[in-house]
Short mmCIF file of C-alpha atoms and ligand atoms in Angstrom, two decimals:
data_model
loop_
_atom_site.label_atom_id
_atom_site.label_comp_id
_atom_site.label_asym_id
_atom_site.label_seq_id
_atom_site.Cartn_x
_atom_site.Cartn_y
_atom_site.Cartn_z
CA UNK G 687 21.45 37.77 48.07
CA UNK G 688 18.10 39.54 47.76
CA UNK G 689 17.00 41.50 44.54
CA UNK G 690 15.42 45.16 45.27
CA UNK G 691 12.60 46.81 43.10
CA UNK G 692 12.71 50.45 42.42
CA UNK G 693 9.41 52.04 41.79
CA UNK G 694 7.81 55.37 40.53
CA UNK G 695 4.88 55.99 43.29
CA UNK G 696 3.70 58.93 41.37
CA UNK G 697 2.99 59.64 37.88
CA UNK G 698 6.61 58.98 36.30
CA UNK G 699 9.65 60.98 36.28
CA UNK G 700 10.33 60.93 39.77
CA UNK G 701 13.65 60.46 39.46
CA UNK G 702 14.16 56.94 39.10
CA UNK G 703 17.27 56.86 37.27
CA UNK G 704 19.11 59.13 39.55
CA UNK G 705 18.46 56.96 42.55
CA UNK G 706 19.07 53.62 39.95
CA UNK G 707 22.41 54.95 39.17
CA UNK G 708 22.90 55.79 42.98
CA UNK G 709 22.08 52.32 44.00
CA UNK G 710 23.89 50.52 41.14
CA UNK G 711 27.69 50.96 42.28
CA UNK G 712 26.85 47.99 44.65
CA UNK G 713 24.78 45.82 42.14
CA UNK G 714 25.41 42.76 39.87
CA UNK G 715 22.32 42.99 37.91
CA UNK G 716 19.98 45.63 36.63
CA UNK G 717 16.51 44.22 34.85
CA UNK G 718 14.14 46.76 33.05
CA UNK G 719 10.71 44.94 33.24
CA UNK G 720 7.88 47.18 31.89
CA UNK G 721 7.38 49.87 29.35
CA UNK G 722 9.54 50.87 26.26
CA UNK G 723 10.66 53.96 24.55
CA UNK G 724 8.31 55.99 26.66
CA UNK G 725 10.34 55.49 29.24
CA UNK G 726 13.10 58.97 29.77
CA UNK G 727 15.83 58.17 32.18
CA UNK G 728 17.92 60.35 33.23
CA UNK G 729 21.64 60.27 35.15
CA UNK G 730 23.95 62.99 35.64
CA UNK G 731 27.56 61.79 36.82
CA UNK G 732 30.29 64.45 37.42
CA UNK G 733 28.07 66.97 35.40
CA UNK G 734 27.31 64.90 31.93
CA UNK G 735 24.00 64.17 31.24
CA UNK G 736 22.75 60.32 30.34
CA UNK G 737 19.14 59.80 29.61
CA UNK G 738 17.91 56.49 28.96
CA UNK G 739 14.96 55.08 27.24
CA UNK G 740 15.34 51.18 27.17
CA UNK G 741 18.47 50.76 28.13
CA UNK G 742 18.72 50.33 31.96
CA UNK G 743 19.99 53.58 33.60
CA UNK G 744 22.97 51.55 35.43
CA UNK G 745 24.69 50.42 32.38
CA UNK G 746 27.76 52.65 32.86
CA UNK G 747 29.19 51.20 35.59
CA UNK G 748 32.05 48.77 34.95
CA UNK G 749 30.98 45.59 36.87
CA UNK G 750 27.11 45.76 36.10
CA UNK G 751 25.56 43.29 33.32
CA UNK G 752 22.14 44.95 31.96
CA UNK G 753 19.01 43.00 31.16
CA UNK G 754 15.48 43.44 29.34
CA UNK G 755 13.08 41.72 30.62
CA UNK G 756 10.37 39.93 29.25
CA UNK G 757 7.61 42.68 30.20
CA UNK G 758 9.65 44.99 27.98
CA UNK G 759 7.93 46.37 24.86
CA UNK G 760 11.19 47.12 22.42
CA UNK G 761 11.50 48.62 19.54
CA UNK G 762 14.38 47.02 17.77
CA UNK G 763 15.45 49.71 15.93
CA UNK G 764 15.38 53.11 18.50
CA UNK G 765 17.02 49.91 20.42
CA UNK G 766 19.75 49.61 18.26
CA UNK G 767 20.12 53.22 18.03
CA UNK G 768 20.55 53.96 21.85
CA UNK G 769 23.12 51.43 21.96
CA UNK G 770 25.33 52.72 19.48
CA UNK G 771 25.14 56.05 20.70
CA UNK G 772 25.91 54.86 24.31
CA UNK G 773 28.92 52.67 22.90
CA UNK G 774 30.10 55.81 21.26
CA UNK G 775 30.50 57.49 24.79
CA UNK G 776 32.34 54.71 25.68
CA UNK G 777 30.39 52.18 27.30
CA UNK G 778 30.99 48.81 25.94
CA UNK G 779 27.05 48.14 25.90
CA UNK G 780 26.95 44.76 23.98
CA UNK G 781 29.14 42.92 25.46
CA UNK G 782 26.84 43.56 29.01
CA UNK G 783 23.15 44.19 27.71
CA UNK G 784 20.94 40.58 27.99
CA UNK G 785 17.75 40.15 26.07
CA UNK G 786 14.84 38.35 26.73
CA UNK G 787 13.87 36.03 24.01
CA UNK G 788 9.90 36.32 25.73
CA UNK G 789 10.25 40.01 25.18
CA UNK G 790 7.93 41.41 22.92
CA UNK G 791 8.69 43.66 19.60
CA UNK G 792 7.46 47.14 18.89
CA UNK G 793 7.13 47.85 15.21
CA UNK G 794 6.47 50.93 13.13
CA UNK G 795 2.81 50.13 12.76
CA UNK G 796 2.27 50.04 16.63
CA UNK G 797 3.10 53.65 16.83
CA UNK G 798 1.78 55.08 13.58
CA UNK G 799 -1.31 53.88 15.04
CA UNK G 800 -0.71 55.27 18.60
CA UNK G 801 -0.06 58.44 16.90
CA UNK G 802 -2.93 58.48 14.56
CA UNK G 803 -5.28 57.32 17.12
CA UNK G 804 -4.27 60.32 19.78
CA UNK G 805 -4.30 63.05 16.76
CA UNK G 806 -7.92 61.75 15.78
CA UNK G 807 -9.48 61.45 19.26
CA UNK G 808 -11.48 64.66 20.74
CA UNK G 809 -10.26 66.05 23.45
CA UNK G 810 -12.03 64.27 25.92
CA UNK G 811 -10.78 60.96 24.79
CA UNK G 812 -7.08 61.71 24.81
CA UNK G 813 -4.87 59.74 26.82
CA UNK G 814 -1.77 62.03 25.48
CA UNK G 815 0.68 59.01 25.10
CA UNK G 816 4.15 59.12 24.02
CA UNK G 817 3.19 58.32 20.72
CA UNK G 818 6.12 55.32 21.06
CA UNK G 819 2.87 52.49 20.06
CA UNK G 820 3.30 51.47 23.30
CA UNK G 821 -0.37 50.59 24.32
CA UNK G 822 -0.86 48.79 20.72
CA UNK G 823 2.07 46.43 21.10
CA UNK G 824 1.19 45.75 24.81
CA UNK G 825 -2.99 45.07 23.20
CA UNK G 826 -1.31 42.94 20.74
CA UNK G 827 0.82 40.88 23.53
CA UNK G 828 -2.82 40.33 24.74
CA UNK G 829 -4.14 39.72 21.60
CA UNK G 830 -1.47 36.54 20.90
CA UNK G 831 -0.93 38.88 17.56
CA UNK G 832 2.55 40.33 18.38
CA UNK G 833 5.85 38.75 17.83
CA UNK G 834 8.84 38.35 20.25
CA UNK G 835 12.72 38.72 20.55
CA UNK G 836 13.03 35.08 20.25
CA UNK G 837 10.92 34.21 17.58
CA UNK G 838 13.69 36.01 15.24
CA UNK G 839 16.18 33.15 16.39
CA UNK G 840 14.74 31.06 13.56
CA UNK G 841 13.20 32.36 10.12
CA UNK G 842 10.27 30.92 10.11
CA UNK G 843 9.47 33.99 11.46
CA UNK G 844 9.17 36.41 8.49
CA UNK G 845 5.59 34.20 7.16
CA UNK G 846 3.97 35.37 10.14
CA UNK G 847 5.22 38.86 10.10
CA UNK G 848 4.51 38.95 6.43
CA UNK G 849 0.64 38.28 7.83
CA UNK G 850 1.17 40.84 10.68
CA UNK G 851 1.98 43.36 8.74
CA UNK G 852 -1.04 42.96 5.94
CA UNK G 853 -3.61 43.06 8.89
CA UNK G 854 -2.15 46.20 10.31
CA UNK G 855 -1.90 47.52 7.08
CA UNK G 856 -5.48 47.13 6.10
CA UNK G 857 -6.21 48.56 9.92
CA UNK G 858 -3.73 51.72 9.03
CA UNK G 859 -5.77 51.89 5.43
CA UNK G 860 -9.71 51.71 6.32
CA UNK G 861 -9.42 53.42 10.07
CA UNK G 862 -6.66 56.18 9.45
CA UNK G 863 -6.49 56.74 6.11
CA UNK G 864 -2.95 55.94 6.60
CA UNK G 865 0.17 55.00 3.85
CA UNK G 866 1.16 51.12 4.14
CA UNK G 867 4.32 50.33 6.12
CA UNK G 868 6.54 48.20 4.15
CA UNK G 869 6.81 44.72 5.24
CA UNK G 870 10.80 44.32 3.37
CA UNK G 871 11.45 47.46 5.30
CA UNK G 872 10.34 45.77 9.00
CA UNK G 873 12.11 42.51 7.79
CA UNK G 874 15.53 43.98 6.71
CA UNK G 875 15.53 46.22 9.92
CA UNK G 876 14.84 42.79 11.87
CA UNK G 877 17.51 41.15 10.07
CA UNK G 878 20.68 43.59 11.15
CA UNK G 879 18.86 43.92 14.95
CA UNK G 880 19.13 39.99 15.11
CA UNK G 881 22.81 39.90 13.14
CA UNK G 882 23.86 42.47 16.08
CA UNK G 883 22.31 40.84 19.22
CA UNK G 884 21.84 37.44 18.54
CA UNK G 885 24.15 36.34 21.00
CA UNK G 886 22.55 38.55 23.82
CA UNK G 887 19.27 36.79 23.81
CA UNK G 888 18.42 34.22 26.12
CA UNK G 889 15.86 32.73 28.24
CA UNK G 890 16.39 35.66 31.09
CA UNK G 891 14.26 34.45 33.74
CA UNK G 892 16.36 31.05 34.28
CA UNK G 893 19.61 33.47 34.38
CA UNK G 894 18.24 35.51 36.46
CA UNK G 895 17.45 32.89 39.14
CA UNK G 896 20.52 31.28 38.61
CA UNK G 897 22.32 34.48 39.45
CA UNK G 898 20.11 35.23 42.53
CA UNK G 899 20.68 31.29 43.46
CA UNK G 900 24.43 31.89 43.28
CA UNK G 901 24.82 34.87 45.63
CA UNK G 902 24.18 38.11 42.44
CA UNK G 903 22.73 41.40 43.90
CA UNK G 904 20.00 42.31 41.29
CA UNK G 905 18.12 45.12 40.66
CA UNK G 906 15.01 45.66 38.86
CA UNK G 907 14.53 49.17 37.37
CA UNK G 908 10.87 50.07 36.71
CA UNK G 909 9.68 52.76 34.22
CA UNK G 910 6.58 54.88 34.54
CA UNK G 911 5.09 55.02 37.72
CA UNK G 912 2.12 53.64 40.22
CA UNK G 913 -0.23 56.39 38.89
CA UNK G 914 0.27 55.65 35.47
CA UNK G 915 -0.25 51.49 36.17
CA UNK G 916 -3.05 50.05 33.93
CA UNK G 917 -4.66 48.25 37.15
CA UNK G 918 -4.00 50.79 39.94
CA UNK G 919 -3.53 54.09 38.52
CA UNK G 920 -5.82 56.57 37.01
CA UNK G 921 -7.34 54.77 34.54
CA UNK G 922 -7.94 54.80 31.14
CA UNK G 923 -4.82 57.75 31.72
CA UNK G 924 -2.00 55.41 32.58
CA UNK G 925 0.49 53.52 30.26
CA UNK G 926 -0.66 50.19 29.52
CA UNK G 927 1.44 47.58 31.45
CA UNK G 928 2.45 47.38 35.15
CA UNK G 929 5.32 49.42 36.67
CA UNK G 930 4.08 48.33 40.55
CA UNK G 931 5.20 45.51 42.51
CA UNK G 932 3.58 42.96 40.70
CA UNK G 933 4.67 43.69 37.12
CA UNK G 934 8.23 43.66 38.22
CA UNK G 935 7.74 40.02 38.68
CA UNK G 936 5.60 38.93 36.36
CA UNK G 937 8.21 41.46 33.59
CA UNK G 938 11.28 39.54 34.76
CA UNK G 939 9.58 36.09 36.06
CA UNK G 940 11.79 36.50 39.18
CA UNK G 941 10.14 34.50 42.02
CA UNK G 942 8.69 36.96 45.07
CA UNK G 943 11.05 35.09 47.52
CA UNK G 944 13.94 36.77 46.26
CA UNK G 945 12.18 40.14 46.42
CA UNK G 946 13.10 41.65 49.60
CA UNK G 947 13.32 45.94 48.97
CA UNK G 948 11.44 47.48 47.67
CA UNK G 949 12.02 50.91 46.78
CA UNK G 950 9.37 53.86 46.28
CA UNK G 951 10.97 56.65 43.95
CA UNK G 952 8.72 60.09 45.01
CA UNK G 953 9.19 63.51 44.46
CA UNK G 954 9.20 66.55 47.26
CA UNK G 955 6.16 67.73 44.77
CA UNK G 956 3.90 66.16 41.83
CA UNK G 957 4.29 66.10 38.63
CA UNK G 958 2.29 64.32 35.78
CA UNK G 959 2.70 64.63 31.26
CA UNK G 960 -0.78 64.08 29.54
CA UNK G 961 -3.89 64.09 30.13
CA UNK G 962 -5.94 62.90 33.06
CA UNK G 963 -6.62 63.77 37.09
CA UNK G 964 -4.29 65.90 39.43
CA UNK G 965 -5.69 66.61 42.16
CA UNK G 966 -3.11 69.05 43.80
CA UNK G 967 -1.70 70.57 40.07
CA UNK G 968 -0.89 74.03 40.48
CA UNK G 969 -2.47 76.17 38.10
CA UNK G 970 -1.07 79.48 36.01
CA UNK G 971 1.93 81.07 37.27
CA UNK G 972 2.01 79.20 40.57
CA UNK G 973 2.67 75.43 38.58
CA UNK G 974 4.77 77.80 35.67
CA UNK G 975 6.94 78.73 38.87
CA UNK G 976 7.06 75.07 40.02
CA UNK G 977 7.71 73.88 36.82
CA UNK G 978 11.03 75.99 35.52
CA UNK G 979 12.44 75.59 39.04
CA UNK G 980 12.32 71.82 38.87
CA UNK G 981 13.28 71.97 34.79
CA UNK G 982 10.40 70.11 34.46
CA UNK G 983 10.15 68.88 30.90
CA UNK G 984 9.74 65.83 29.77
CA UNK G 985 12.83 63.36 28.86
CA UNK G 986 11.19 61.87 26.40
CA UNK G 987 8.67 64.16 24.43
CA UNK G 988 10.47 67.57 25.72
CA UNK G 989 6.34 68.27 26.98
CA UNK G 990 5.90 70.54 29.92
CA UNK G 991 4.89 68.66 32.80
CA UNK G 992 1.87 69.44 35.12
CA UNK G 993 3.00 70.44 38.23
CA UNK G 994 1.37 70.55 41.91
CA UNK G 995 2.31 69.66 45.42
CA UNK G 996 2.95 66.49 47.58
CA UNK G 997 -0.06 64.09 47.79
CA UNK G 998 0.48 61.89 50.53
CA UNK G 999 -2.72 59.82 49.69
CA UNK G 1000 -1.62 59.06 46.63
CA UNK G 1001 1.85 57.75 48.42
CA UNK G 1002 -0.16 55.98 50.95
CA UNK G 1003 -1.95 53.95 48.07
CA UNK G 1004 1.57 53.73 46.38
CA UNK G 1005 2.64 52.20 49.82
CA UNK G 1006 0.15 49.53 49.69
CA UNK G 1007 -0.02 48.49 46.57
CA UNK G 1008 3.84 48.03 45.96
CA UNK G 1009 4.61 46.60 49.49
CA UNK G 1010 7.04 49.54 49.55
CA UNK G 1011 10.10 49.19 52.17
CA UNK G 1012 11.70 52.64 51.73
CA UNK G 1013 11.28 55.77 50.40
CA UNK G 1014 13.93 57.85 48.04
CA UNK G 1015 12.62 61.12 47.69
CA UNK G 1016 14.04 63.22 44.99
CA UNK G 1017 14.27 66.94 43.91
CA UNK G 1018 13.83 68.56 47.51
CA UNK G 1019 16.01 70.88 46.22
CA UNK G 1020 13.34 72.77 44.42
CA UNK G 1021 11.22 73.45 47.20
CA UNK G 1022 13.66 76.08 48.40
CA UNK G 1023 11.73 79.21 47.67
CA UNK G 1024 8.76 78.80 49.83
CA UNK G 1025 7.38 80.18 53.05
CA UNK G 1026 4.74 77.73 53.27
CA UNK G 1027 4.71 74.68 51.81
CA UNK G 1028 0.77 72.19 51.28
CA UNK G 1029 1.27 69.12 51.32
CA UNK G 1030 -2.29 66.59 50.35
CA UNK G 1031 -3.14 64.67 54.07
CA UNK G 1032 -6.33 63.44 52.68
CA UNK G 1033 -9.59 63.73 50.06
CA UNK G 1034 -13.14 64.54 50.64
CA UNK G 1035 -15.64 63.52 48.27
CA UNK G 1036 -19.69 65.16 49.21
CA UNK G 1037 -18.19 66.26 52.47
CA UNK G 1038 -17.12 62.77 53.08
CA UNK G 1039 -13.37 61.67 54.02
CA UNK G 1040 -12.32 59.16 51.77
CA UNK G 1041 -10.60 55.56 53.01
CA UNK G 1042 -7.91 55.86 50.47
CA UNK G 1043 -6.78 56.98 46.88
CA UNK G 1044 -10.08 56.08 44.87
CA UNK G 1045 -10.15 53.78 41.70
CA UNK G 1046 -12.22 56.10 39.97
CA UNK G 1047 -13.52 59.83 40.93
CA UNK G 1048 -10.65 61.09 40.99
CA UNK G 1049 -11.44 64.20 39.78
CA UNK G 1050 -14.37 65.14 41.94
CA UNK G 1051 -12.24 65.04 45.13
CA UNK G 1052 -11.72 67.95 47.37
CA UNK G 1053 -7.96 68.04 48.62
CA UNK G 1054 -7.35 68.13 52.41
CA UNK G 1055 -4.02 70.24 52.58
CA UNK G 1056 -1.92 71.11 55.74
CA UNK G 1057 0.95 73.74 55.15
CA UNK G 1058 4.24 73.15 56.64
CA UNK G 1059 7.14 76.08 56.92
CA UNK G 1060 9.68 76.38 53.96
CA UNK G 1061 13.27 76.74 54.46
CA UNK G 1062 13.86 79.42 51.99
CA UNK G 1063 17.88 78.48 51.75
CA UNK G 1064 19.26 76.64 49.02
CA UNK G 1065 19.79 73.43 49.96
CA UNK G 1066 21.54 71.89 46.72
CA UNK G 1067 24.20 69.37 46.52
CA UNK G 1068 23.96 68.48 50.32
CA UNK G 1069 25.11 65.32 51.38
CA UNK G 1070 24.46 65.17 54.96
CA UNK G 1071 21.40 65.08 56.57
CA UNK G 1072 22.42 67.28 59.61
CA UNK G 1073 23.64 69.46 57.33
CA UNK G 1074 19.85 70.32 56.37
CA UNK G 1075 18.27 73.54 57.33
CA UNK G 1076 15.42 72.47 60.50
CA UNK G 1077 12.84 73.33 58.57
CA UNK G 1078 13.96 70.86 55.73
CA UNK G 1079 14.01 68.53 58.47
CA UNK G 1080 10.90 68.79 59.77
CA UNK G 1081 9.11 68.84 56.13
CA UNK G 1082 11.17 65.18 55.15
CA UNK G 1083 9.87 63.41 58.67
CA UNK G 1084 6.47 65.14 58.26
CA UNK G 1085 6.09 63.41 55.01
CA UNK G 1086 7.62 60.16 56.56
CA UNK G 1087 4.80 60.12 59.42
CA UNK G 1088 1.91 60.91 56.81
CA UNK G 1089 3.27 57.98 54.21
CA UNK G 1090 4.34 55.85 57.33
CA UNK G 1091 7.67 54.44 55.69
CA UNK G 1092 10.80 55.39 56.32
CA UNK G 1093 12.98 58.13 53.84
CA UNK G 1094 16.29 56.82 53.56
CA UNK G 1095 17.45 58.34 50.77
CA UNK G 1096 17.20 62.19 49.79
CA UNK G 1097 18.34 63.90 46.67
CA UNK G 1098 18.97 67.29 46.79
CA UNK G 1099 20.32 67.96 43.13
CA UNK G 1100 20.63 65.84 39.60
CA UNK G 1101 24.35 64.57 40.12
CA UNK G 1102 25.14 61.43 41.28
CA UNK G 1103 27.42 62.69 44.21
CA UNK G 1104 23.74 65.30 45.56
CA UNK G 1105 22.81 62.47 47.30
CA UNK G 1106 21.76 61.85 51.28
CA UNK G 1107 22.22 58.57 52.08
CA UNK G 1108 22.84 56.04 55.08
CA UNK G 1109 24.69 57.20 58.16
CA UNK G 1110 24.02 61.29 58.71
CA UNK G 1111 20.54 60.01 59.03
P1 GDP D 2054 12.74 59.14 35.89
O1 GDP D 2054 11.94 58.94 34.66
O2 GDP D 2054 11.96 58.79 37.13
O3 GDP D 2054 14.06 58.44 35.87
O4 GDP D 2054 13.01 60.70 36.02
P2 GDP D 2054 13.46 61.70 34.81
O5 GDP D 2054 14.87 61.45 34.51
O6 GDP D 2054 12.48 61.64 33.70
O7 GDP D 2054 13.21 63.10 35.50
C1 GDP D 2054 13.85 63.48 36.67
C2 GDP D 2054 14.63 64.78 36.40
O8 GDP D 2054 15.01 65.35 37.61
C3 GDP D 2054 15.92 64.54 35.64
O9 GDP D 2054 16.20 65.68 34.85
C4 GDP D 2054 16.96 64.40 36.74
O10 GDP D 2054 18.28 64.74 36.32
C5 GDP D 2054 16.43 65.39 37.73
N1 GDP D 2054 16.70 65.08 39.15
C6 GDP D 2054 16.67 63.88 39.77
N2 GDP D 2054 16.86 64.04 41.10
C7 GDP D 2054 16.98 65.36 41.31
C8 GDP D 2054 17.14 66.17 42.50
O11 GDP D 2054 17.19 65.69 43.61
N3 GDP D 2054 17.23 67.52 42.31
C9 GDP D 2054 17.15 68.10 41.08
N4 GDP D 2054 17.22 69.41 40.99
N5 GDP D 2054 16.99 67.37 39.95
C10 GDP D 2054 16.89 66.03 40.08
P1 IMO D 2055 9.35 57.42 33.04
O1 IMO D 2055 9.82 55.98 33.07
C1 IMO D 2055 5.97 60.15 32.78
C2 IMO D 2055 2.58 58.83 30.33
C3 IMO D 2055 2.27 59.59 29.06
C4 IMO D 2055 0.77 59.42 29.03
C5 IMO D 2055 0.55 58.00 29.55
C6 IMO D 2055 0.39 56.95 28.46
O2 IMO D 2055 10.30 58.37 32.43
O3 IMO D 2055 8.87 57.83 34.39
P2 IMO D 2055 2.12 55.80 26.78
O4 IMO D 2055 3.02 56.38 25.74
O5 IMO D 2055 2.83 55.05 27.85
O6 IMO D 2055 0.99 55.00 26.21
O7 IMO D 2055 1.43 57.09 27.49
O8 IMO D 2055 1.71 57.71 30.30
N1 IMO D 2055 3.96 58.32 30.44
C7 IMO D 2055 4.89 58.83 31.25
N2 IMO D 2055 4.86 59.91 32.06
N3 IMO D 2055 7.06 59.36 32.75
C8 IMO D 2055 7.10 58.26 31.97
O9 IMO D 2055 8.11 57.38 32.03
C9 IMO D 2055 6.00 57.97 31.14
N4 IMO D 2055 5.73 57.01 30.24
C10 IMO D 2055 4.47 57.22 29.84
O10 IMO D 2055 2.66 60.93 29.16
O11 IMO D 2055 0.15 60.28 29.95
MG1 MG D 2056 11.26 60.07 32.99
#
């Protein structure tokens, strides 16, 4: 049996988890393999809400075991915390969440500096992170100066986190002026995480080849999105690991034979939270409009999120860079109220049509837009695709032709059961 990827082709939050939980009634195995706490998943079955930040978004089914891969940035103790609160709503979390002893640790120090870094920078130099010390762990994975799940196994441990924490210290001291963070603290807070999920660590790239190797349907669950990828989105605004095609292997250490689906997550419109270039945001009352319509706020930070319309360039680049197989395109819903609605065919740059979605530029670029009729009825909670007004129609296999994969999955409200899928196509 196959594994299947599913990927953010946009700037995060397009609905991921939704499709995730969707897709996870006929899965084995679901493997987060990028990212940490910055990550906000959320699910909405029969009306309750479940959002998600590490732990992976299909957890509350019955038959599905849950593992965090080795590309996985955790913080042990917002870790911790998530799983308690998900075994008080009654899902039996550690006996089916596996960790990766490769995966690396996020510490307090990681994001007091993220924080103190992105309330010193000007303007201009912002990223707007999560503040979750994501990019400092990940620069201190590269730096061979972090520490990982497995290390913790044995306690020889604690003399190199005793040495950790004095050079971040002195960096928290000189460059931000910032209180010490206490290395007995980190060390007791490490000892209960271990006590708890000692047994739940293991070398999770063998198991998960094993499992592939004995039949397992797996699926690996990515956060963020293609825009926000350190090598192919918009840098220096993206997060700072991979959430495309190649970081889901590399994050898990699955071999690309078994990868045969992959999965392109993409809303009916854009969104993006932070800083950095949009080409088709809507501006004042137009992306305020957009924006309470589609409840967009973030999951993780509550931030409003930039809003704007379809880009089908940036899809086209998502296309290619994540080998994608199918599309799942979420929130159509929201895109009820229009007569017309742009969609982005193309960029200029100097009066020049560009090849494709530009590594860098991207804020210069004129937008090429073509306007396709709204449907102006509510479409929410559908289920079948005939069922769709025309004009709905004609605006999902528009889309389809300009991205040149098929749509095979369409969500037309947060619940798991406002879902489009398989034979009304
Ligand atoms: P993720 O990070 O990609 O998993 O996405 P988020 O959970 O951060 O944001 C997506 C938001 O849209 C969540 O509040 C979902 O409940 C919601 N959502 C997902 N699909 C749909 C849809 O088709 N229609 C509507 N109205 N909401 C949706
Ligand atoms: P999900 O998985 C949307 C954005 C931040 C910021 C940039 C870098 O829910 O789609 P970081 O804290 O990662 O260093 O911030 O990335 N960002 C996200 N935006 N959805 C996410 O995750 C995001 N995770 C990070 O807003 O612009
Ligand atoms: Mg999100």
């Amino acid at each position: 049996m196959p594994a299947s990827l599913v990927v953010g082709t946009q700037w995060g939050d397009e609905g991921k988890a939704k499709v995730i939980d969707f897709l996870s009634k006929d899965t084995d195995i679901i493997v987060r393999y990028q990212g940490g706490a910055n990550a906000g998943h959320t699910v909405v079955v029969h009306g309750k809400k479940y959002v998600f930040h590490l732990v992976p978004s299909g957890v509350i089914y019955d038959q599905t075991i849950c593992v965090i891969g080795n590309g996985v940035v955790l913080d042990p103790m917002f870790f911790i915390e998530e799983c308690d609160r998900l075994q008080k709503e009654g899902f039996p979390v550690y006996d089916k969440l596996l960790l990766s002893d490769a995966c690396h640790l996020l510490f307090p120090y990681h994001s007091q500096i993220d924080s103190a870094r992105e309330t010193t920078l000007s303007q201009e130099h912002k990223i707007g992170t999560t503040k979750k010390g994501i990019g400092v762990c990940y620069a201190d994975k590269m730096m061979r100066t972090g520490l990982r799940v497995g290390d913790l196994l044995d306690d020889s441990y604690q003399a190199r986190l005793k040495h950790l924490v004095e050079e971040k210290n002195r960096e928290l001291d000189k460059l931000y002026g910032m209180p010490p963070v206490s290395f007995n603290d980190v060390n007791e807070n490490l000892k209960f995480f271990i006590s708890k999920m000692r047994k739940n660590i293991l070398n999770t790239a063998y198991y998960l080849d094993s499992e592939l190797k004995k039949g397992k349907r797996v699926l690996l669950e990515g956060a963020q999105g293609t825009g926000l990828d350190v090598d192919f989105g918009t840098y220096p605004y993206v997060t700072s690991s991979n959430p495309t095609t190649g970081g889901a292997l590399i994050g898990t250490g699955i071999p690309f034979h078994h990868l045969k689906h992959v999965i392109g997550i993409t809303k009916a419109y854009t969104t993006r939270v932070g800083e950095g270039p949009f080409p088709t945001e809507l501006s004042g009352e137009e992306g305020e409009f957009l924006r309470s319509k589609g409840g967009e706020y973030g999951a993780t930070t509550g931030r409003p999120r930039r809003c704007g319309w379809f880009d089908a360039e940036m899809l086209r680049h998502s296309v290619r860079i994540n080998g994608i197989t199918s599309i799942a395109l979420t929130k159509i819903d929201i895109l009820s109220d229009y007569d017309k609605i742009p969609v982005a065919v193309g960029y200029k740059l100097n009066g020049k049509t560009l090849d494709c979605f530009p590594s860098q530029g991207l804020e210069k670029v004129e937008v090429i837009y073509e306007e396709f009729p709204g449907w102006k009825t509510d479409i929410s909670g559908i289920c079948d695709f005939q069922k769709l007004p025309e004009k709905c129609k004609n605006y999902i296999s528009a889309l389809e032709k300009l991205i040149g994969v098929k749509i095979n999955l369409v969500s037309t409200g947060p619940d798991r059961k406002d879902t489009i899928h398989g034979d009304s196509f």
